[in-house]
CSV table of C-alpha atoms in Angstrom, one decimal:
chain,number,residue,atom,x,y,z
A,152,MET,CA,16.3,-2.2,12.2
A,153,ASP,CA,14.8,1.4,11.9
A,154,ASN,CA,15.3,1.9,8.2
A,155,VAL,CA,12.7,-0.1,6.2
A,156,LEU,CA,13.1,1.1,2.6
A,157,SER,CA,15.9,3.1,0.8
A,158,ILE,CA,15.3,4.3,-2.6
A,159,GLU,CA,18.5,5.6,-4.2
A,160,LYS,CA,18.4,7.5,-7.6
A,161,LEU,CA,15.7,5.3,-8.9
A,162,ASN,CA,15.1,5.6,-12.6
A,163,VAL,CA,12.1,3.6,-14.1
A,164,SER,CA,10.5,3.3,-17.6
A,165,VAL,CA,7.6,1.5,-19.2
A,166,ASN,CA,7.4,0.6,-22.8
A,167,ASP,CA,10.8,2.6,-23.3
A,168,LYS,CA,9.2,5.7,-21.8
A,169,HIS,CA,11.1,7.3,-19.0
A,170,ILE,CA,8.8,7.9,-16.1
A,171,LEU,CA,10.7,8.2,-12.9
A,172,ARG,CA,13.9,10.3,-12.8
A,173,ASP,CA,16.5,10.1,-9.8
A,174,VAL,CA,13.9,9.3,-7.1
A,175,ASP,CA,15.4,9.1,-3.5
A,176,LEU,CA,13.2,8.4,-0.5
A,177,GLU,CA,13.9,7.0,3.0
A,178,ILE,CA,11.1,5.3,5.1
A,179,ASN,CA,11.8,4.3,8.7
A,180,LYS,CA,9.9,2.0,11.0
A,181,GLY,CA,6.4,3.6,12.1
A,182,GLU,CA,6.6,6.4,9.5
A,183,VAL,CA,3.7,7.3,7.4
A,184,HIS,CA,4.7,9.0,4.2
A,185,VAL,CA,2.2,10.6,1.8
A,186,LEU,CA,2.9,10.9,-2.0
A,187,MET,CA,1.0,13.5,-3.8
A,188,GLY,CA,0.9,15.2,-7.3
A,189,PRO,CA,-1.0,15.7,-10.2
A,190,ASN,CA,-2.2,13.0,-12.7
A,191,GLY,CA,0.6,11.3,-14.6
A,192,ALA,CA,3.2,12.4,-12.0
A,193,GLY,CA,4.6,9.0,-11.7
A,194,LYS,CA,3.1,8.2,-8.2
A,195,SER,CA,1.7,4.8,-9.1
A,196,THR,CA,4.7,3.9,-11.2
A,197,LEU,CA,6.8,4.3,-8.0
A,198,GLY,CA,4.5,2.1,-5.9
A,199,SER,CA,4.4,-0.4,-8.6
A,200,ALA,CA,8.3,-0.4,-9.1
A,201,ILE,CA,8.8,-0.7,-5.3
A,202,ALA,CA,6.3,-3.7,-5.4
A,203,GLY,CA,8.3,-5.3,-8.4
A,204,SER,CA,5.6,-5.1,-11.2
A,205,PRO,CA,7.1,-6.6,-14.3
A,206,ALA,CA,5.5,-3.9,-16.4
A,207,TYR,CA,8.0,-1.5,-15.2
A,208,SER,CA,11.7,-1.5,-15.9
A,209,VAL,CA,14.3,-0.2,-13.4
A,210,ASP,CA,16.9,1.5,-15.6
A,211,SER,CA,19.3,2.6,-12.8
A,212,GLY,CA,19.2,3.0,-9.0
A,213,ARG,CA,18.5,0.8,-6.0
A,214,LEU,CA,15.8,-0.4,-3.9
A,215,VAL,CA,16.8,-1.6,-0.5
A,216,PHE,CA,14.3,-3.2,1.8
A,217,LEU,CA,15.2,-4.1,5.4
A,218,GLY,CA,18.8,-4.0,4.4
A,219,GLU,CA,18.5,-6.2,1.4
A,220,ASP,CA,19.0,-5.1,-2.2
A,221,ILE,CA,15.5,-5.9,-3.8
A,222,THR,CA,16.0,-4.2,-7.1
A,223,ALA,CA,16.1,-7.4,-9.0
A,224,LEU,CA,13.9,-9.4,-6.7
A,225,PRO,CA,10.7,-10.9,-8.2
A,226,PRO,CA,7.3,-9.6,-6.7
A,227,ASP,CA,6.4,-12.8,-4.8
A,228,LYS,CA,9.7,-12.7,-3.1
A,229,ARG,CA,9.2,-9.0,-2.0
A,230,ALA,CA,5.7,-9.9,-0.7
A,231,LYS,CA,7.1,-12.6,1.4
A,232,ALA,CA,9.8,-10.4,2.8
A,233,GLY,CA,7.2,-8.0,4.1
A,234,LEU,CA,6.1,-5.6,1.2
A,235,PHE,CA,2.4,-5.2,0.6
A,236,MET,CA,0.7,-3.1,-2.1
A,237,SER,CA,-3.0,-2.1,-2.3
A,238,PHE,CA,-4.1,-1.6,-5.9
A,239,GLN,CA,-6.5,1.2,-7.2
A,240,ASN,CA,-8.5,-1.5,-9.0
A,241,PRO,CA,-8.1,-4.7,-7.2
A,242,PRO,CA,-8.5,-7.7,-9.6
A,243,GLU,CA,-11.4,-10.3,-9.6
A,244,ILE,CA,-10.4,-13.9,-9.3
A,245,GLY,CA,-13.0,-16.4,-9.8
A,246,GLY,CA,-12.6,-19.9,-8.3
A,247,VAL,CA,-10.7,-18.8,-5.4
A,248,SER,CA,-12.4,-17.8,-2.2
A,249,LEU,CA,-11.4,-14.9,-0.3
A,250,SER,CA,-10.6,-17.1,2.8
A,251,SER,CA,-8.5,-19.5,0.7
A,252,PHE,CA,-6.5,-16.9,-0.8
A,253,LEU,CA,-5.9,-15.2,2.4
A,254,ARG,CA,-4.9,-18.3,4.4
A,255,THR,CA,-2.3,-19.2,1.4
A,256,ALA,CA,-0.9,-15.6,1.5
A,257,VAL,CA,-0.5,-15.7,5.3
A,258,GLU,CA,1.2,-19.1,5.2
A,259,CYS,CA,3.6,-17.8,2.6
A,260,ARG,CA,4.3,-14.7,4.5
A,261,ARG,CA,5.0,-16.6,7.8
A,262,GLY,CA,6.8,-19.6,6.1
A,263,GLN,CA,4.8,-22.2,8.0
A,264,ARG,CA,1.3,-23.8,8.1
A,265,VAL,CA,-1.6,-22.1,10.1
A,266,LYS,CA,-4.0,-24.1,11.9
A,267,LEU,CA,-7.5,-23.5,10.4
A,268,TRP,CA,-9.1,-22.5,13.7
A,269,ASP,CA,-6.5,-20.0,14.5
A,270,PHE,CA,-6.7,-18.5,10.9
A,271,LYS,CA,-10.5,-18.3,11.1
A,272,LYS,CA,-10.2,-16.5,14.4
A,273,GLU,CA,-7.8,-13.9,12.9
A,274,LEU,CA,-9.9,-13.5,9.9
A,275,ARG,CA,-13.1,-13.0,11.7
A,276,ALA,CA,-11.5,-10.2,14.1
A,277,ALA,CA,-10.3,-8.3,11.0
A,278,MET,CA,-13.6,-8.6,9.2
A,279,ASP,CA,-15.3,-7.4,12.2
A,280,LEU,CA,-13.1,-4.4,12.4
A,281,LEU,CA,-13.8,-3.5,8.9
A,282,GLU,CA,-17.5,-4.5,9.3
A,283,MET,CA,-17.5,-6.9,6.5
A,284,ASP,CA,-20.2,-9.6,6.4
A,285,ALA,CA,-18.7,-13.0,7.2
A,286,SER,CA,-20.3,-14.4,4.0
A,287,TYR,CA,-17.6,-12.6,2.0
A,288,ALA,CA,-15.0,-15.1,3.2
A,289,ASP,CA,-16.4,-17.7,1.2
A,290,ARG,CA,-17.1,-15.7,-2.0
A,291,ASP,CA,-14.6,-15.7,-4.9
A,292,LEU,CA,-12.0,-13.2,-4.4
A,293,ASN,CA,-13.5,-9.8,-5.2
A,294,VAL,CA,-15.9,-11.3,-7.7
A,295,GLY,CA,-19.2,-9.2,-7.5
A,296,PHE,CA,-17.8,-7.0,-4.8
A,297,SER,CA,-18.6,-3.4,-4.8
A,298,GLY,CA,-15.7,-0.9,-5.2
A,299,GLY,CA,-15.9,-0.3,-1.4
A,300,GLU,CA,-15.9,-4.0,-0.5
A,301,LYS,CA,-12.9,-4.6,-2.8
A,302,LYS,CA,-10.9,-1.8,-0.9
A,303,LYS,CA,-11.9,-3.4,2.4
A,304,SER,CA,-10.7,-6.8,1.1
A,305,GLU,CA,-7.3,-5.1,0.3
A,306,ILE,CA,-7.2,-3.7,3.8
A,307,LEU,CA,-8.1,-7.2,5.2
A,308,GLN,CA,-5.1,-8.7,3.5
A,309,MET,CA,-2.9,-6.0,4.9
A,310,LEU,CA,-4.0,-6.7,8.5
A,311,LEU,CA,-3.6,-10.4,8.1
A,312,LEU,CA,-0.3,-10.3,6.4
A,313,LYS,CA,1.3,-7.7,8.8
A,314,PRO,CA,3.8,-6.4,6.3
A,315,SER,CA,6.7,-4.3,7.4
A,316,LEU,CA,5.8,-1.7,4.6
A,317,ALA,CA,2.3,-1.1,3.3
A,318,ILE,CA,1.9,0.8,-0.1
A,319,LEU,CA,-1.7,2.2,-0.4
A,320,ASP,CA,-2.4,3.4,-3.9
A,321,GLU,CA,-5.6,5.5,-4.1
A,322,THR,CA,-7.2,3.2,-1.6
A,323,ASP,CA,-9.7,5.9,-0.8
A,324,SER,CA,-10.7,6.5,-4.5
A,325,GLY,CA,-14.5,6.2,-5.1
A,326,LEU,CA,-15.3,5.4,-1.3
A,327,ASP,CA,-18.2,7.0,0.5
A,328,VAL,CA,-17.7,8.5,3.9
A,329,ASP,CA,-18.6,5.4,5.8
A,330,ALA,CA,-16.3,3.3,3.8
A,331,VAL,CA,-13.3,5.8,4.3
A,332,ARG,CA,-14.0,5.6,8.1
A,333,LEU,CA,-13.7,1.8,8.0
A,334,VAL,CA,-10.6,1.7,5.8
A,335,SER,CA,-9.2,4.3,8.0
A,336,ALA,CA,-9.7,2.3,11.2
A,337,GLY,CA,-8.1,-0.7,9.4
A,338,ILE,CA,-5.1,1.6,8.7
A,339,LYS,CA,-4.9,2.8,12.2
A,340,ASN,CA,-5.0,-0.8,13.5
A,341,TYR,CA,-2.2,-1.9,11.2
A,342,LEU,CA,0.0,0.9,12.4
A,343,GLU,CA,-0.8,0.4,16.1
A,344,GLU,CA,-0.7,-3.4,16.2
A,345,CYS,CA,1.9,-4.2,13.6
A,346,GLY,CA,4.3,-1.3,14.0
A,347,GLY,CA,4.6,-1.2,10.5
A,348,SER,CA,5.2,1.7,7.9
A,349,LEU,CA,2.9,3.2,5.3
A,350,LEU,CA,3.5,4.9,1.9
A,351,VAL,CA,0.0,6.5,0.9
A,352,ILE,CA,-0.3,7.4,-2.6
A,353,THR,CA,-3.4,9.7,-2.9
A,354,HIS,CA,-5.1,12.7,-4.6
A,355,SER,CA,-7.6,13.1,-1.5
A,356,THR,CA,-6.8,13.8,2.2
A,357,ARG,CA,-9.9,12.2,3.8
A,358,ILE,CA,-8.0,9.1,4.5
A,359,LEU,CA,-5.4,10.9,6.2
A,360,GLU,CA,-7.4,12.6,8.9
A,361,SER,CA,-7.0,9.8,11.4
A,362,VAL,CA,-3.6,8.6,10.4
A,363,GLY,CA,-0.6,10.4,11.8
A,364,VAL,CA,1.3,11.6,8.7
A,365,THR,CA,5.0,12.1,9.3
A,366,HIS,CA,6.3,12.9,6.0
A,367,THR,CA,4.8,14.6,2.8
A,368,HIS,CA,6.1,14.4,-0.8
A,369,VAL,CA,5.0,15.9,-4.0
A,370,MET,CA,5.8,14.2,-7.2
A,371,VAL,CA,5.9,16.0,-10.6
A,372,GLY,CA,7.3,14.9,-13.8
A,373,GLY,CA,8.6,11.8,-12.2
A,374,ARG,CA,10.6,13.6,-9.7
A,375,ILE,CA,10.0,14.2,-6.0
A,376,VAL,CA,10.2,18.1,-6.1
A,377,LYS,CA,9.1,18.9,-2.5
A,378,SER,CA,9.3,17.0,0.8
A,379,GLY,CA,8.0,18.2,4.0
A,380,GLY,CA,5.9,17.4,7.3
A,381,ALA,CA,2.1,16.9,7.8
A,382,GLN,CA,1.7,20.6,7.3
A,383,LEU,CA,2.5,20.2,3.5
A,384,VAL,CA,-0.7,18.2,3.0
A,385,GLY,CA,-2.8,21.4,4.1
A,386,GLU,CA,-0.6,23.7,1.9
A,387,ILE,CA,-1.3,21.5,-1.1
A,388,ASN,CA,-5.1,21.3,-0.2
A,389,GLU,CA,-5.2,25.1,-0.2
A,390,ASN,CA,-2.9,25.9,-3.0
A,391,GLY,CA,-2.9,22.8,-5.2
A,392,PHE,CA,0.2,21.7,-7.3
A,393,ALA,CA,0.7,24.8,-9.7
A,394,GLU,CA,3.7,26.2,-7.9
A,395,TYR,CA,5.5,22.7,-8.4
A,396,GLU,CA,4.7,22.4,-12.1
A,397,ASP,CA,6.7,25.1,-13.5
């Protein structure tokens, strides 16, 4: 199936406040979509609504993932089906090692047990790609991790879970040049090895330099007001969002 995600006239609210208004979006296999816009435009709300966050209420419209209507599906079922979201501020979870968390997640995603040796081999290869110290695998999930290490941890999850669609919400926020390079390498590997699709929510374009952007969307006031190709990213860098905010 070429179509991965169809968003149809999606209206979303939080605490009775209407955020998203009649959002339509189509993402096909292998495509890289970038969602940009000013602060408060609703970009993160869209990502969270796709992932199934209970904090957001879908008032109307549909989300169709790999041919299945997932509008009412809980977050864990969406994740198992192949949806992944990387958060702006990944949570810290004490008492659960990064390795244990990832092995459980991988087994849930694949629907079967994974031999410990095979898992460790996959984990090590992915950590090497991101230049993560092997000792992080035995540390509590994100506890005491720097901002950059937390973001790498999120990309590590993506590499092991191999989702059909990955939503990256401000993954490059607060990262230095070296961290952006490594995170970008992880994203590129995911696209090349897994053949998945991406929805990248970002203010910066540094992370996009090594990723082949196919579609760009501008969101203002909870609506997608402009869509185009990769060239639209350059136009936004040069002119900002002012022309779309009237």
